[in-house]
XYZ file of C-alpha atoms in Angstrom:
487
model
C 10.522 18.360 38.347
C 9.742 21.584 36.500
C 12.148 24.467 36.162
C 10.279 26.348 38.907
C 11.400 23.789 41.515
C 14.982 25.088 41.543
C 16.631 28.498 41.486
C 18.494 27.592 38.296
C 18.495 24.845 35.716
C 22.287 24.572 35.446
C 25.013 25.956 37.705
C 28.440 26.333 36.096
C 31.640 26.900 38.022
C 34.301 28.679 35.977
C 33.868 31.432 33.381
C 36.763 30.616 31.096
C 36.027 29.903 27.425
C 34.519 26.467 28.139
C 32.182 27.732 30.851
C 31.217 30.838 28.891
C 30.366 28.905 25.726
C 28.419 26.289 27.683
C 26.472 28.997 29.519
C 25.627 30.848 26.306
C 24.452 27.687 24.561
C 22.284 26.697 27.517
C 20.779 30.171 27.828
C 19.975 30.161 24.116
C 18.237 26.808 24.592
C 15.973 28.262 27.267
C 17.826 27.246 30.437
C 18.318 29.439 33.500
C 22.056 29.410 34.108
C 24.153 30.488 37.087
C 27.863 31.016 36.423
C 30.336 31.432 39.289
C 33.923 32.555 38.859
C 36.346 33.163 41.684
C 38.191 35.967 39.875
C 37.023 39.575 39.597
C 37.949 39.865 35.915
C 39.602 37.996 33.079
C 43.326 37.238 33.196
C 44.604 39.902 30.828
C 47.723 38.141 29.521
C 48.183 35.572 26.734
C 47.320 31.937 27.364
C 45.623 29.870 24.644
C 46.525 31.143 21.172
C 44.952 28.682 18.707
C 41.615 27.187 17.767
C 40.259 25.520 14.644
C 37.266 25.739 12.314
C 35.111 23.497 14.494
C 35.473 25.963 17.349
C 34.734 28.940 15.124
C 31.572 27.128 14.075
C 30.513 26.743 17.719
C 31.215 30.444 18.293
C 28.932 31.107 15.327
C 26.112 29.285 17.136
C 26.220 31.797 19.993
C 26.714 34.871 17.809
C 30.353 35.364 18.815
C 32.113 34.458 15.552
C 31.262 37.646 13.676
C 32.130 39.745 16.736
C 35.501 38.072 17.063
C 36.642 37.451 13.485
C 38.358 40.835 13.091
C 40.627 39.983 16.026
C 41.879 36.755 14.425
C 44.513 35.792 11.925
C 44.366 32.677 9.773
C 47.055 30.226 10.825
C 49.494 29.142 8.099
C 50.451 25.862 9.740
C 53.187 24.131 11.698
C 56.631 22.837 10.790
C 58.939 20.556 12.721
C 62.542 21.519 12.058
C 65.964 20.408 13.241
C 68.586 22.680 14.782
C 69.609 23.776 11.270
C 66.013 24.745 10.372
C 65.677 21.800 7.982
C 62.004 20.819 7.751
C 61.394 17.309 9.079
C 57.594 17.312 9.268
C 55.209 19.761 7.616
C 51.612 20.461 8.653
C 50.285 23.225 6.366
C 46.791 24.505 7.128
C 44.362 25.237 4.280
C 44.100 28.906 3.388
C 40.553 28.640 2.111
C 37.199 28.221 3.836
C 36.532 24.600 4.823
C 33.375 22.496 4.834
C 32.645 23.825 8.336
C 32.140 27.278 6.843
C 35.309 28.789 8.337
C 39.065 28.682 7.810
C 40.822 25.593 9.117
C 42.948 27.209 11.808
C 43.141 30.547 13.617
C 45.463 32.440 15.947
C 43.992 34.668 18.638
C 44.639 36.448 21.943
C 42.664 34.738 24.725
C 41.720 37.914 26.628
C 40.085 39.202 23.418
C 38.045 36.004 23.144
C 36.992 36.076 26.779
C 35.802 39.681 26.511
C 33.647 38.829 23.502
C 32.219 35.760 25.244
C 31.442 37.609 28.472
C 29.920 40.601 26.716
C 27.765 38.245 24.678
C 26.727 36.241 27.746
C 25.709 39.365 29.664
C 23.157 40.114 26.934
C 21.303 36.870 27.643
C 18.427 37.150 30.100
C 18.788 33.520 31.109
C 22.353 33.878 32.398
C 23.329 35.099 35.881
C 27.054 35.848 36.209
C 28.668 36.191 39.642
C 32.325 37.208 39.546
C 34.495 37.087 42.680
C 32.311 34.217 43.888
C 33.839 30.859 44.754
C 32.103 27.505 45.050
C 32.428 26.284 48.626
C 30.235 23.171 48.700
C 28.149 21.153 46.277
C 25.767 18.305 47.035
C 23.784 16.063 44.704
C 20.424 15.497 46.406
C 19.134 13.066 43.798
C 16.430 15.373 42.469
C 18.533 18.564 42.445
C 21.914 19.942 43.514
C 22.601 22.298 46.418
C 25.343 24.897 46.078
C 27.066 26.991 48.708
C 29.294 29.757 47.414
C 31.164 32.682 48.925
C 31.481 36.295 47.830
C 35.256 36.689 47.998
C 34.999 40.468 48.439
C 32.517 40.567 51.319
C 32.812 37.047 52.707
C 29.045 36.608 52.454
C 27.881 33.005 52.064
C 25.093 32.266 49.569
C 23.049 29.174 48.726
C 21.272 28.115 45.544
C 19.680 25.079 43.956
C 19.961 23.821 40.393
C 18.929 20.776 38.421
C 22.525 20.113 37.349
C 26.018 21.462 38.032
C 29.033 21.524 35.715
C 32.616 22.164 36.763
C 34.482 24.164 34.136
C 36.878 25.163 36.891
C 40.218 24.095 35.499
C 42.952 21.623 36.303
C 42.445 21.945 40.073
C 38.683 21.522 39.765
C 36.624 21.709 42.942
C 33.711 19.966 41.235
C 35.929 17.083 40.118
C 37.188 16.685 43.684
C 33.624 16.640 45.035
C 32.726 13.999 42.445
C 35.661 11.875 43.604
C 37.008 11.657 40.056
C 40.756 11.118 39.671
C 42.985 12.296 36.838
C 44.710 9.462 34.961
C 48.046 10.140 33.274
C 48.671 9.246 29.633
C 52.408 9.347 30.184
C 53.720 12.815 29.282
C 54.955 15.242 31.943
C 57.587 17.887 31.250
C 58.431 21.394 32.467
C 58.511 24.159 29.889
C 59.211 27.888 30.034
C 56.578 29.894 28.124
C 57.559 33.410 27.047
C 55.102 35.849 25.449
C 56.527 38.996 23.890
C 55.229 42.100 22.158
C 57.514 43.101 19.300
C 58.563 46.736 19.108
C 58.579 46.577 15.306
C 57.738 44.172 12.508
C 60.135 41.234 12.171
C 59.005 39.309 9.070
C 62.071 37.084 9.278
C 60.441 35.283 12.205
C 57.825 33.904 9.830
C 54.149 33.043 10.118
C 54.401 29.283 10.640
C 54.554 27.718 14.066
C 57.976 26.095 14.361
C 58.731 23.116 16.558
C 62.496 22.915 17.053
C 63.269 19.209 17.377
C 66.443 18.995 19.411
C 67.043 16.459 22.151
C 69.218 19.018 23.963
C 66.990 22.109 23.746
C 63.467 21.445 22.381
C 61.645 24.706 21.655
C 58.559 26.172 19.973
C 57.910 29.460 18.167
C 54.348 30.756 17.587
C 53.176 33.637 15.423
C 50.258 35.293 17.208
C 47.978 38.239 16.442
C 49.432 41.683 15.822
C 52.966 42.000 17.155
C 52.555 39.214 19.690
C 54.901 36.245 19.502
C 55.479 33.253 21.766
C 58.436 30.996 22.479
C 58.371 27.850 24.590
C 61.460 26.028 25.879
C 61.754 22.594 27.466
C 63.653 22.849 30.752
C 66.418 20.516 31.923
C 65.862 18.705 35.199
C 68.820 20.427 36.848
C 67.447 23.964 36.296
C 65.029 25.330 38.882
C 61.920 27.318 38.004
C 63.481 30.413 39.530
C 66.651 30.061 37.476
C 64.744 29.434 34.250
C 62.501 32.475 34.689
C 65.258 34.955 35.558
C 65.073 37.728 33.001
C 68.719 37.362 31.965
C 68.242 33.654 31.294
C 65.056 34.330 29.348
C 66.786 36.812 27.067
C 69.663 34.393 26.605
C 67.216 31.781 25.345
C 65.569 34.334 23.040
C 68.881 35.616 21.671
C 68.721 33.266 18.685
C 65.786 35.336 17.411
C 65.591 38.614 19.375
C 67.560 41.267 21.185
C 66.074 43.191 24.143
C 65.538 46.257 21.974
C 63.316 44.216 19.626
C 60.521 43.364 22.054
C 58.958 43.651 25.483
C 58.343 40.527 27.505
C 54.639 40.397 28.422
C 54.753 37.204 30.398
C 57.142 34.458 31.390
C 55.801 31.407 33.179
C 56.825 27.864 33.984
C 54.310 25.176 33.091
C 54.382 21.459 33.638
C 52.835 20.111 30.464
C 50.712 17.088 31.348
C 48.635 14.484 29.554
C 45.711 13.501 31.768
C 42.083 12.448 31.467
C 39.615 12.298 34.354
C 38.251 8.862 35.163
C 34.661 10.057 35.682
C 33.062 12.969 33.817
C 29.429 12.464 34.841
C 28.250 11.441 38.299
C 24.545 11.807 38.928
C 23.721 15.475 38.415
C 27.360 16.608 38.500
C 29.635 16.933 35.464
C 33.036 18.321 34.493
C 34.287 19.855 31.254
C 37.391 21.507 29.826
C 40.626 21.336 31.820
C 38.676 19.876 34.723
C 38.186 16.759 32.570
C 41.379 16.599 30.500
C 44.823 18.181 30.169
C 46.955 18.094 27.036
C 50.451 19.220 26.096
C 50.129 22.228 23.765
C 51.877 20.765 20.726
C 48.666 20.532 18.668
C 47.050 23.709 20.007
C 43.974 21.708 21.017
C 43.548 22.405 24.733
C 40.924 25.128 24.424
C 39.381 23.348 21.430
C 38.733 20.237 23.511
C 36.924 22.252 26.172
C 34.633 23.951 23.676
C 33.924 20.591 22.029
C 32.846 19.432 25.492
C 30.465 22.382 25.753
C 28.972 21.744 22.305
C 28.349 18.078 23.103
C 26.985 18.636 26.602
C 24.800 21.721 26.166
C 21.993 20.268 24.065
C 21.820 17.130 26.195
C 21.574 19.156 29.395
C 18.934 21.408 27.855
C 16.785 18.405 26.930
C 17.162 16.976 30.454
C 16.164 20.290 32.018
C 12.914 20.139 30.046
C 12.297 16.420 30.508
C 13.959 14.453 33.298
C 13.087 11.165 31.625
C 15.984 11.928 29.273
C 18.632 12.093 32.031
C 20.219 8.815 30.763
C 21.272 10.897 27.756
C 23.895 12.624 29.918
C 26.085 9.540 30.197
C 26.726 9.777 26.444
C 28.560 13.051 27.060
C 31.350 11.049 28.691
C 31.260 8.076 26.320
C 31.376 10.326 23.256
C 33.829 12.948 24.441
C 36.370 11.017 26.524
C 37.773 8.856 23.666
C 37.933 11.890 21.388
C 39.803 13.976 23.951
C 42.161 11.078 24.683
C 42.952 10.663 20.980
C 43.918 14.324 20.597
C 45.986 14.177 23.787
C 47.719 11.013 22.603
C 48.645 12.676 19.320
C 49.970 15.735 21.173
C 52.059 13.422 23.375
C 53.551 11.727 20.312
C 54.395 15.113 18.820
C 56.020 16.139 22.102
C 58.124 12.997 22.071
C 59.038 13.784 18.465
C 60.220 17.258 19.435
C 62.324 15.824 22.235
C 64.071 13.103 20.255
C 64.318 14.219 16.612
C 66.687 16.576 14.915
C 70.079 15.234 15.930
C 70.584 12.666 13.180
C 72.742 15.052 11.174
C 71.047 13.944 7.975
C 67.994 15.664 6.533
C 65.465 13.452 4.822
C 62.510 14.470 2.684
C 60.009 16.189 5.022
C 56.956 14.161 5.936
C 53.460 15.597 5.565
C 51.218 15.539 8.638
C 47.513 14.858 8.145
C 44.650 16.290 10.178
C 43.021 14.115 12.817
C 39.485 13.019 12.044
C 37.282 14.356 14.821
C 35.489 11.090 15.616
C 33.409 10.779 18.775
C 33.032 7.668 20.901
C 29.928 5.471 21.232
C 26.739 7.184 22.344
C 23.757 8.716 20.577
C 22.991 7.553 17.059
C 22.563 4.357 15.097
C 25.760 2.424 15.802
C 25.537 0.488 12.526
C 25.368 3.679 10.461
C 28.816 4.636 9.043
C 27.777 8.302 9.033
C 26.821 8.288 12.727
C 28.659 10.925 14.746
C 30.305 12.624 11.787
C 30.088 16.403 11.560
C 27.763 17.571 8.790
C 29.127 20.250 6.476
C 27.862 23.826 6.569
C 27.107 25.280 3.131
C 25.578 28.670 2.422
C 21.877 28.408 1.551
C 19.955 30.203 -1.191
C 18.868 32.923 1.211
C 22.523 33.760 1.900
C 22.519 32.288 5.401
C 24.839 29.568 6.592
C 23.130 26.274 7.380
C 23.681 26.474 11.150
C 22.095 29.929 11.323
C 19.009 28.481 9.639
C 18.790 25.447 11.945
C 19.648 27.077 15.260
C 19.844 24.731 18.243
C 17.176 22.282 17.090
C 17.231 18.711 15.883
C 17.184 19.005 12.100
C 16.003 16.704 9.338
C 17.611 17.504 6.000
C 15.795 15.607 3.274
C 14.863 15.348 -0.379
C 11.926 13.097 0.566
C 8.379 14.442 0.957
C 7.548 14.407 4.669
C 4.732 15.300 7.070
C 6.384 16.714 10.235
C 3.133 16.492 12.191
C 3.498 12.715 12.243
C 6.947 12.761 13.833
C 7.552 11.559 17.433
C 10.099 14.349 17.963
C 10.167 18.070 17.306
C 12.548 18.561 14.391
C 13.363 21.384 12.034
C 12.826 20.159 8.457
C 15.101 21.542 5.752
C 13.960 20.750 2.198
C 17.122 19.840 0.306
C 15.201 19.672 -2.971
C 15.441 23.460 -3.171
C 18.982 23.633 -1.756
C 21.394 22.005 -4.250
C 24.425 22.068 -1.896
C 22.444 20.078 0.679
C 21.208 17.632 -1.950
C 24.818 17.142 -3.044
C 25.902 16.442 0.547
C 23.147 13.853 0.912
C 24.231 12.237 -2.326
C 27.824 12.097 -1.128
C 26.826 10.038 1.908
C 24.402 7.877 -0.069
C 21.204 8.991 1.633
C 18.042 10.931 0.909
C 17.712 12.181 4.488
C 19.928 12.893 7.457
C 18.994 13.629 11.066
C 21.318 16.164 12.685
C 21.775 16.563 16.405
C 21.927 20.145 17.728
C 25.740 19.855 17.748
C 25.519 19.291 13.962
C 26.678 15.697 14.169
C 24.789 13.006 12.298
C 22.415 10.814 14.313
C 21.615 8.552 11.359
C 20.600 8.615 7.695
C 17.513 7.349 5.877
C 16.493 6.575 2.304
C 12.691 6.774 2.355
C 9.861 8.451 4.270
C 9.230 5.202 6.145
C 12.888 5.008 7.167
C 12.682 8.610 8.392
C 9.893 7.675 10.797
C 11.863 4.671 12.060
C 14.932 6.868 12.535
C 13.000 9.440 14.561
C 11.420 6.752 16.732
C 14.923 5.403 17.413
C 16.091 8.891 18.396
C 13.178 9.427 20.789
C 13.809 6.045 22.414
C 17.560 6.601 22.712
C 17.125 9.958 24.400
C 15.290 8.184 27.226
C 17.040 4.830 27.258
C 20.610 4.939 26.015
C 22.156 1.490 25.662
């Protein structure tokens, strides 16, 4: 099939951050993308408030990082404290630029991010955005997918075809239901009250660190957000109804430890059931799911939105290759095998932190605070040489001699970074060659992993390494074969 056989290459349902990033990446890679969203506009109140340097790097790929960076603050870190504010567990975040080329951790206001993403997406000729349009039916025909969707304002029914469809349509995903994929619980389920406020004046005594109040009786969380925005979250007892918990008098009573009504305005108060779930099937034929449609995490690590954008980064380049060459469709199954274990690991860690918040803090005796270490973002089995210790690791992003960051130089291509003399015309794959002999930071990175060459996937993860021109050719042949016949 060629791209002219369908109306679109990829149809995406859901224009939240995951869907918007996926659509932008695909459009930049030459795909014709349809994006449906049932709402007329973004939800203009706080939701996600944190992402990390990996996500900022992905935003860089689509030109959104520089647009958004002035609306961010660098996150100081997180502390787990008892009811007396004694630190039990400390997770400071680096305050310098990391190997990814950005600060380790950021705080943001989700409506600001969504505006930047949508404005950026509208500038791409390859993207068609239909707001107030809801997916009604979806059918995998084997060689394409058929979509039926409804204009929620007029009631008009429309039809379209695409090579592939991706559900980025949230926890109650229509696409996941059509796929017949069930959510599997990882064991955590708890109701929490989330309260977002706008301070009326500066209150430096609240601090810049996220605080997790570990108290078996009243677990709670405080978050410093951008500007004068602050968030508190409170675990709810089983005997308190949602209505009781969200009554304004009860909300202010909970906040009274930190605030009085004259100190702030409540922007939003909402009851959430924090869940830990992973979908059983992420890829079925030409249908896929990503973001909250594929996994749900408690918020204790601030990784919910991050996981969705990691999905988009992993899936986009694989979909783009399949849109150009259907013989590479087996590549799509590696989206699930690589991403599902990674998402489950982050969710499992968030669950353990949630259990920590619920049970710690009542011992009456403060011990020396423990230091929390960052998770290593390791993907599951999939593309790459399985025997290579570097396979799947994220390659660092230095600044090159021309002043550009590495990713800006590479773009969305496969990239060979090497100190070996090579003849690209002999390669079985199209790759961007970066000569590390004239880029000392790249030569140093190669030396650190014990290689003279590295093949980077478009998501900047390592496919494999090589130590001679002959090994480079073998590595590229392996890549070409894997793209068509993944084991």
